[in-house]
mmCIF file of C-alpha atoms and ligand atoms in Angstrom:
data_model
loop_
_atom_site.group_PDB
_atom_site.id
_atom_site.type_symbol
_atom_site.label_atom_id
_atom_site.label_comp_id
_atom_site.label_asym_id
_atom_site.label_seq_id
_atom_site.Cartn_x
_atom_site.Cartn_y
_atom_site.Cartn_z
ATOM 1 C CA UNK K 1 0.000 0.000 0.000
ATOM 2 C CA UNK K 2 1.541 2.987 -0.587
ATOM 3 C CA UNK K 3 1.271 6.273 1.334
ATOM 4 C CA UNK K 4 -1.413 7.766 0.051
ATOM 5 C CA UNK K 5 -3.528 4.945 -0.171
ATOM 6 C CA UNK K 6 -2.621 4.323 3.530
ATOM 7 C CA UNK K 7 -4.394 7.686 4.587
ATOM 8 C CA UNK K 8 -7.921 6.790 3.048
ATOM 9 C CA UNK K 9 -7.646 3.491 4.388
ATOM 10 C CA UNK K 10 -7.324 5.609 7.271
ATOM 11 C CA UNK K 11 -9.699 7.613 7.236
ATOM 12 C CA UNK K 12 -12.455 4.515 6.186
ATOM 13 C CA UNK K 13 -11.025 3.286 9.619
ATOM 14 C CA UNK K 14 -11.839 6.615 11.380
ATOM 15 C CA UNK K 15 -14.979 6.633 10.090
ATOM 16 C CA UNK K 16 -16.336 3.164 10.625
ATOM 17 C CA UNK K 17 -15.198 3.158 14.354
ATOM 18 C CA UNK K 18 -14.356 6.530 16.103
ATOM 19 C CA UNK K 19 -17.236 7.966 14.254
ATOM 20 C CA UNK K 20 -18.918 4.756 15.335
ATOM 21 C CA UNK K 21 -21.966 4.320 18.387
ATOM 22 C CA UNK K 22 -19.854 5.724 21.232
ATOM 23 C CA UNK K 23 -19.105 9.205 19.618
ATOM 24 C CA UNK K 24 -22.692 9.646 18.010
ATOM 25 C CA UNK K 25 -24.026 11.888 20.911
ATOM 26 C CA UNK K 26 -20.675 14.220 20.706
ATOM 27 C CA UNK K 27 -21.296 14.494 17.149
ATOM 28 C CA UNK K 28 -24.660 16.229 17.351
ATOM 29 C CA UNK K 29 -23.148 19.106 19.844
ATOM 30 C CA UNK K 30 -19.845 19.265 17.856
ATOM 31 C CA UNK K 31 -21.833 19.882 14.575
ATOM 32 C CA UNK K 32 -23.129 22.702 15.863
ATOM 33 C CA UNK K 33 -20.017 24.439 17.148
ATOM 34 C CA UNK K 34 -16.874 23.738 18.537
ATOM 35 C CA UNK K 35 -15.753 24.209 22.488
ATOM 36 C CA UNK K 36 -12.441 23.447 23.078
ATOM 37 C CA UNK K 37 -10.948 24.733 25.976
ATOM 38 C CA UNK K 38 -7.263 24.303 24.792
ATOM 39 C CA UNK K 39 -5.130 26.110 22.160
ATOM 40 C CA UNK K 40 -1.945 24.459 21.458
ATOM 41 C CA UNK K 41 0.898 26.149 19.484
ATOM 42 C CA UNK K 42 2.932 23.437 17.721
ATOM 43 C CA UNK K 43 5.580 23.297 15.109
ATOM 44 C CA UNK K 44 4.687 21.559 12.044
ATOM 45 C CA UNK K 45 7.142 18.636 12.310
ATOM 46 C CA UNK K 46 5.726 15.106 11.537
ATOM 47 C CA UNK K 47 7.316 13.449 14.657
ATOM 48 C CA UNK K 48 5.205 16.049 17.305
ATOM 49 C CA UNK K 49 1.891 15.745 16.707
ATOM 50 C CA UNK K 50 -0.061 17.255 19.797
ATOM 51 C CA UNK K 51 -3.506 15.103 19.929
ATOM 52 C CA UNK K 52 -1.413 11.693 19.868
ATOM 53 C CA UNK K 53 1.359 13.351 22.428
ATOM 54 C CA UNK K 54 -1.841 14.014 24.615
ATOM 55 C CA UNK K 55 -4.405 11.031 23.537
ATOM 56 C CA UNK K 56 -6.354 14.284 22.968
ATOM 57 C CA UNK K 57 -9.782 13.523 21.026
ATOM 58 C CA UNK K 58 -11.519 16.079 18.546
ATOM 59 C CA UNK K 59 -13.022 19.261 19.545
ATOM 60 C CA UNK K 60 -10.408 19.443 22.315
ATOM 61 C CA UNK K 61 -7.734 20.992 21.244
ATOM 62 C CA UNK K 62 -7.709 24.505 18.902
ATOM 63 C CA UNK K 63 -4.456 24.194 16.837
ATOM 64 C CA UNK K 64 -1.931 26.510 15.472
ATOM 65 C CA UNK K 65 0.668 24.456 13.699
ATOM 66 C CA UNK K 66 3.625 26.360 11.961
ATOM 67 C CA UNK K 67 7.717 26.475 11.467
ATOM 68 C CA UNK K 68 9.295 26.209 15.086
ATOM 69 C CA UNK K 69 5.889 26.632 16.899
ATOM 70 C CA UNK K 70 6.379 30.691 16.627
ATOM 71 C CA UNK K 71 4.292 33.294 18.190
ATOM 72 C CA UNK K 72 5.025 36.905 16.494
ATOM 73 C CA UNK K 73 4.600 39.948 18.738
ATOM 74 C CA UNK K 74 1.155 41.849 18.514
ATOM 75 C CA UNK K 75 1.478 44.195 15.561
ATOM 76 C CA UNK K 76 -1.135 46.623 14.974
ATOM 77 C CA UNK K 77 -0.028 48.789 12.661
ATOM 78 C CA UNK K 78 -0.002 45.870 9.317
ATOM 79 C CA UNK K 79 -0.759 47.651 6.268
ATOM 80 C CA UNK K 80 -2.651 45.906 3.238
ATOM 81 C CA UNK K 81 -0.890 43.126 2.233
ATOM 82 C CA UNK K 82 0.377 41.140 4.690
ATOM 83 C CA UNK K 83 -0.746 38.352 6.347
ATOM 84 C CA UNK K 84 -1.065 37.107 10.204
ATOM 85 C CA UNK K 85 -2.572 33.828 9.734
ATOM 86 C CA UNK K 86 -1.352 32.480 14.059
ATOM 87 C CA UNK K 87 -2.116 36.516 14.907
ATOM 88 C CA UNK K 88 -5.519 35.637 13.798
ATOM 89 C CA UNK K 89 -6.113 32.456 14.987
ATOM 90 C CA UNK K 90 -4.648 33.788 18.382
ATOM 91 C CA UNK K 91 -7.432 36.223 18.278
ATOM 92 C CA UNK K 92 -10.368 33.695 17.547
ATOM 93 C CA UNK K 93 -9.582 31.247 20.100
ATOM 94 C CA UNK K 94 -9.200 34.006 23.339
ATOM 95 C CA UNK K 95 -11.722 36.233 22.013
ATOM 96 C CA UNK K 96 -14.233 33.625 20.467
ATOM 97 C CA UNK K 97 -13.570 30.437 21.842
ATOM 98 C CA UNK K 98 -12.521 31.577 25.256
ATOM 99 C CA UNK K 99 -9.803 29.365 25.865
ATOM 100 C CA UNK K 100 -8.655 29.166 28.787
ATOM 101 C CA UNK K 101 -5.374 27.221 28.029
ATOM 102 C CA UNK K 102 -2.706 28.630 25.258
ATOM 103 C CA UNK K 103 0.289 26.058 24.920
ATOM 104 C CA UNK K 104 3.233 26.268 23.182
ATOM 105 C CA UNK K 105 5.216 23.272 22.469
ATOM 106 C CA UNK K 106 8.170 23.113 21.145
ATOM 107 C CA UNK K 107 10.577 20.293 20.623
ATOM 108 C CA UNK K 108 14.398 18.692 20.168
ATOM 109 C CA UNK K 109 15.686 18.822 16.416
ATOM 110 C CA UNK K 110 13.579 21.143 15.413
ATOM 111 C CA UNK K 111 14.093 22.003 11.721
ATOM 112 C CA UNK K 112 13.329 25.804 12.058
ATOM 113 C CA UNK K 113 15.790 26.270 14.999
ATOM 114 C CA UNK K 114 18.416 24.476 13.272
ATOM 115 C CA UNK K 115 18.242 27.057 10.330
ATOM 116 C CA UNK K 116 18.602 30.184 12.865
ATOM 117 C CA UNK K 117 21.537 28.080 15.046
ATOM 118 C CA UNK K 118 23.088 28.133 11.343
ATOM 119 C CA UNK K 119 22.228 31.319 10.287
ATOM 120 C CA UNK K 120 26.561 32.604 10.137
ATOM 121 C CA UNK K 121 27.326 30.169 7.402
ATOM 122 C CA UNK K 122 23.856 31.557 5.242
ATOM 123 C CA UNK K 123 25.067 33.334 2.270
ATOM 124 C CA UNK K 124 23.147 36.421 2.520
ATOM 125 C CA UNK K 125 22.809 36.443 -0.950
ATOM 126 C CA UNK K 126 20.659 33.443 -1.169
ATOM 127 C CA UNK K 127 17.440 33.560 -2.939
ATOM 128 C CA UNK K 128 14.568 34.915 -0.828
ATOM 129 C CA UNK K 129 13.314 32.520 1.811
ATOM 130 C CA UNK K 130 10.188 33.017 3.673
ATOM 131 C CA UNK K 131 11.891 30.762 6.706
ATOM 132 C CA UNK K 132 14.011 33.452 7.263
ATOM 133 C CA UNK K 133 12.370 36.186 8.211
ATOM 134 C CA UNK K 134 9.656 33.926 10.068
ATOM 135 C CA UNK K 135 12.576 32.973 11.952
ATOM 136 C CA UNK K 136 13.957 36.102 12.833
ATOM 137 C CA UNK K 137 11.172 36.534 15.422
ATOM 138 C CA UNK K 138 12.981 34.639 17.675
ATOM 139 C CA UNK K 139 15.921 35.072 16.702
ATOM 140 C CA UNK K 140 17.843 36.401 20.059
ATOM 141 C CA UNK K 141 17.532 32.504 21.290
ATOM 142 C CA UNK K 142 20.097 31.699 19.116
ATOM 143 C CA UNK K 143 22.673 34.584 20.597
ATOM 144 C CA UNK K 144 25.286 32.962 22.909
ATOM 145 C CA UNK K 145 28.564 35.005 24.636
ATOM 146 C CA UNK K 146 31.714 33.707 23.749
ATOM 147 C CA UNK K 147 32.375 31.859 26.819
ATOM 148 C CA UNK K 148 29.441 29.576 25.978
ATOM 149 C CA UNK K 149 30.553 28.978 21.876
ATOM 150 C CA UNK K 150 33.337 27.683 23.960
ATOM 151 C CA UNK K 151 32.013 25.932 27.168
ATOM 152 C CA UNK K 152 28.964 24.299 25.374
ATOM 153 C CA UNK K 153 28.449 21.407 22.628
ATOM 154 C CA UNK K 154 26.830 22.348 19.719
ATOM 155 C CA UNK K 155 23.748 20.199 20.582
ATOM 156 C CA UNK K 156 23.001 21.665 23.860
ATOM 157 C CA UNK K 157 23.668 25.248 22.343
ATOM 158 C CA UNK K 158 20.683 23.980 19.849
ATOM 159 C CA UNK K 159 19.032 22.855 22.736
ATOM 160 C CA UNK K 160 18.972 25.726 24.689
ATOM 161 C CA UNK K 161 17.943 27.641 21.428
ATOM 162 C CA UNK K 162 14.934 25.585 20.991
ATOM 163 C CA UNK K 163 13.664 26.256 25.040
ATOM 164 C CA UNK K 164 14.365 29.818 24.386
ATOM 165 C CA UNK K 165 12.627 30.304 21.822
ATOM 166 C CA UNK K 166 9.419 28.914 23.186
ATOM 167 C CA UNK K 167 9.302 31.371 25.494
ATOM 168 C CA UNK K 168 10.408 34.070 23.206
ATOM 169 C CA UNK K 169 7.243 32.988 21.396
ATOM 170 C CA UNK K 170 5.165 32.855 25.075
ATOM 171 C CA UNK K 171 6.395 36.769 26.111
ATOM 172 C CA UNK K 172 5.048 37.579 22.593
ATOM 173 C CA UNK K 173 1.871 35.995 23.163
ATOM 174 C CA UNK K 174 1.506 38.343 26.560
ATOM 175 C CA UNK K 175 1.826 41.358 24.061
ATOM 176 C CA UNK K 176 -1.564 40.862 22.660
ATOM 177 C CA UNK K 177 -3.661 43.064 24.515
ATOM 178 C CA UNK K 178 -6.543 40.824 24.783
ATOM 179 C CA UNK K 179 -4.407 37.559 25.984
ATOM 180 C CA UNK K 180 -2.903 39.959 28.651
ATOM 181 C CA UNK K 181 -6.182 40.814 29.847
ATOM 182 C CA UNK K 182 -8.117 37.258 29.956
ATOM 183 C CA UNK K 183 -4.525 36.564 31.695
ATOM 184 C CA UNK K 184 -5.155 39.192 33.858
ATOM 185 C CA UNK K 185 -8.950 38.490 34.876
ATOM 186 C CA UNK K 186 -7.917 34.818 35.305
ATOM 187 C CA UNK K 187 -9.427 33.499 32.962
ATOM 188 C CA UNK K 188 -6.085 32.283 30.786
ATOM 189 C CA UNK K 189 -3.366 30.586 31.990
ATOM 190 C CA UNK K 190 -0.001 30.103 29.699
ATOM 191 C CA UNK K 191 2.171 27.250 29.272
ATOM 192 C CA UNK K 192 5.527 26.129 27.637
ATOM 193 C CA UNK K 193 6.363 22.944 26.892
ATOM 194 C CA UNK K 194 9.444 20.954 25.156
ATOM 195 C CA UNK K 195 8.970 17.081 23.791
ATOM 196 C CA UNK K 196 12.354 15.806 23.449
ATOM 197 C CA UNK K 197 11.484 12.958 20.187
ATOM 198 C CA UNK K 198 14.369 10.399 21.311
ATOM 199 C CA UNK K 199 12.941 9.985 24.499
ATOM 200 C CA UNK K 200 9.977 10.628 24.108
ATOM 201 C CA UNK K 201 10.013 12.862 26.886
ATOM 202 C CA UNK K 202 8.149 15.934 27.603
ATOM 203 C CA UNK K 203 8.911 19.024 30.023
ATOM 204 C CA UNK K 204 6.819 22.205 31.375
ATOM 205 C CA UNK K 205 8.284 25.339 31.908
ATOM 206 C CA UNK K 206 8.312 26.049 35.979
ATOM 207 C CA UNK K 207 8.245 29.629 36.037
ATOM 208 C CA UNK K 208 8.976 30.087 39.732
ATOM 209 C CA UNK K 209 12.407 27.874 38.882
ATOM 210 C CA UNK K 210 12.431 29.229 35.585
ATOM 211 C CA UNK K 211 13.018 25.782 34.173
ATOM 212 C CA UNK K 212 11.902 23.231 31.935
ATOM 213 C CA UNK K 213 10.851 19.895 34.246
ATOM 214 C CA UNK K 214 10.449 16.485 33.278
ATOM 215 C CA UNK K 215 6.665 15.586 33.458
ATOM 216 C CA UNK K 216 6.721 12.267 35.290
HETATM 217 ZN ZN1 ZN R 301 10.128 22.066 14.722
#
């Protein structure tokens, strides 16, 4: 069977039993409108997919997939022409949905992070990219002193670079006026997380330790 033939089969799966008897009831409500109480940032990599990491079933969680699980800061002042497509998906879930989760989630050997972490050996000259730019909004993870080019491996510098820009992404989230203020009225809480693929492990930013822990 090839790939593609593997999704339908999929899919005729899907349909036959998780559309079956015992999710008939949640299908009425659901066709109506949706209710999730969860938006999830994600990257788009294939290993980290965020309703199998959480066993999470549909309607639950509101997703924003996209390069390295990025949040851009709160610009108000676009002009015709370009395009916010997480901006605005930020604003439906607070302001429509009422979430009262946003997580983002980012993860080891990510692809986007990898481009900023080699960013120096980029030929500026290259052809126009539109990973570069995107990547530029969190690009002050990827600045290390000196002493740690020196003191640190290349992998944990990537590492590190990958944690930091979650939360890059989470301090940009806090500069949309109307996450601030759900955040404020306590009705939103925030959350950072990083799923490391080899293990298979996840962690949750501790803000009081201001570090990632293991989820045991
Ligand atoms: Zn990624």
């Amino acid at each position: 069977m090839d790939v593609y033939e593997r999704l339908i089969s999929g899919y005729r799966e899907f349909k036959a039993n998780y559309l079956g008897e015992e999710n008939r009831e949640w299908l009425k409500v659901a066709g109506v409108r949706q209710d999730p109480k969860v938006m999830m940032v994600a990257c788009s990599d294939s290993r980290v997919h965020p309703a199998i990491l959480t066993r999470s079933a549909l309607g639950e969680l509101f997703m924003i997939r996209n390069v390295a699980n990025v949040v851009p800061p709160f610009e108000k002042d676009h002009g015709e022409g370009t395009y916010h497509g997480t901006s605005a998906a930020i604003e439906f879930a607070v302001n429509h949905l009422h979430v009262e989760h946003i997580i983002v989630m980012g993860h080891s050997g990510c692809g986007g992070i990898q481009s900023l972490m080699d960013q120096s050996t980029v030929d500026d000259a290259q052809e126009f990219s539109f990973i570069r730019p995107w990547m530029k909004i969190v690009e002050q993870a990827s600045e290390f002193t000196e002493h740690e080019k020196v003191t640190m491996s290349q992998q944990s510098r990537t590492c590190v670079c990958e944690k930091r820009a979650i939360l890059i992404s989470l301090n940009n989230l806090v500069s949309f006026p109307w996450v601030r203020d759900s955040i404020k009225e306590g009705k939103l809480k925030l959350h950072a997380w990083y799923f490391d693929i080899k293990s298979g492990n996840l962690s949750e930013y501790n803000l009081t330790k201001e570090e990632f822990e293991e989820v045991t």
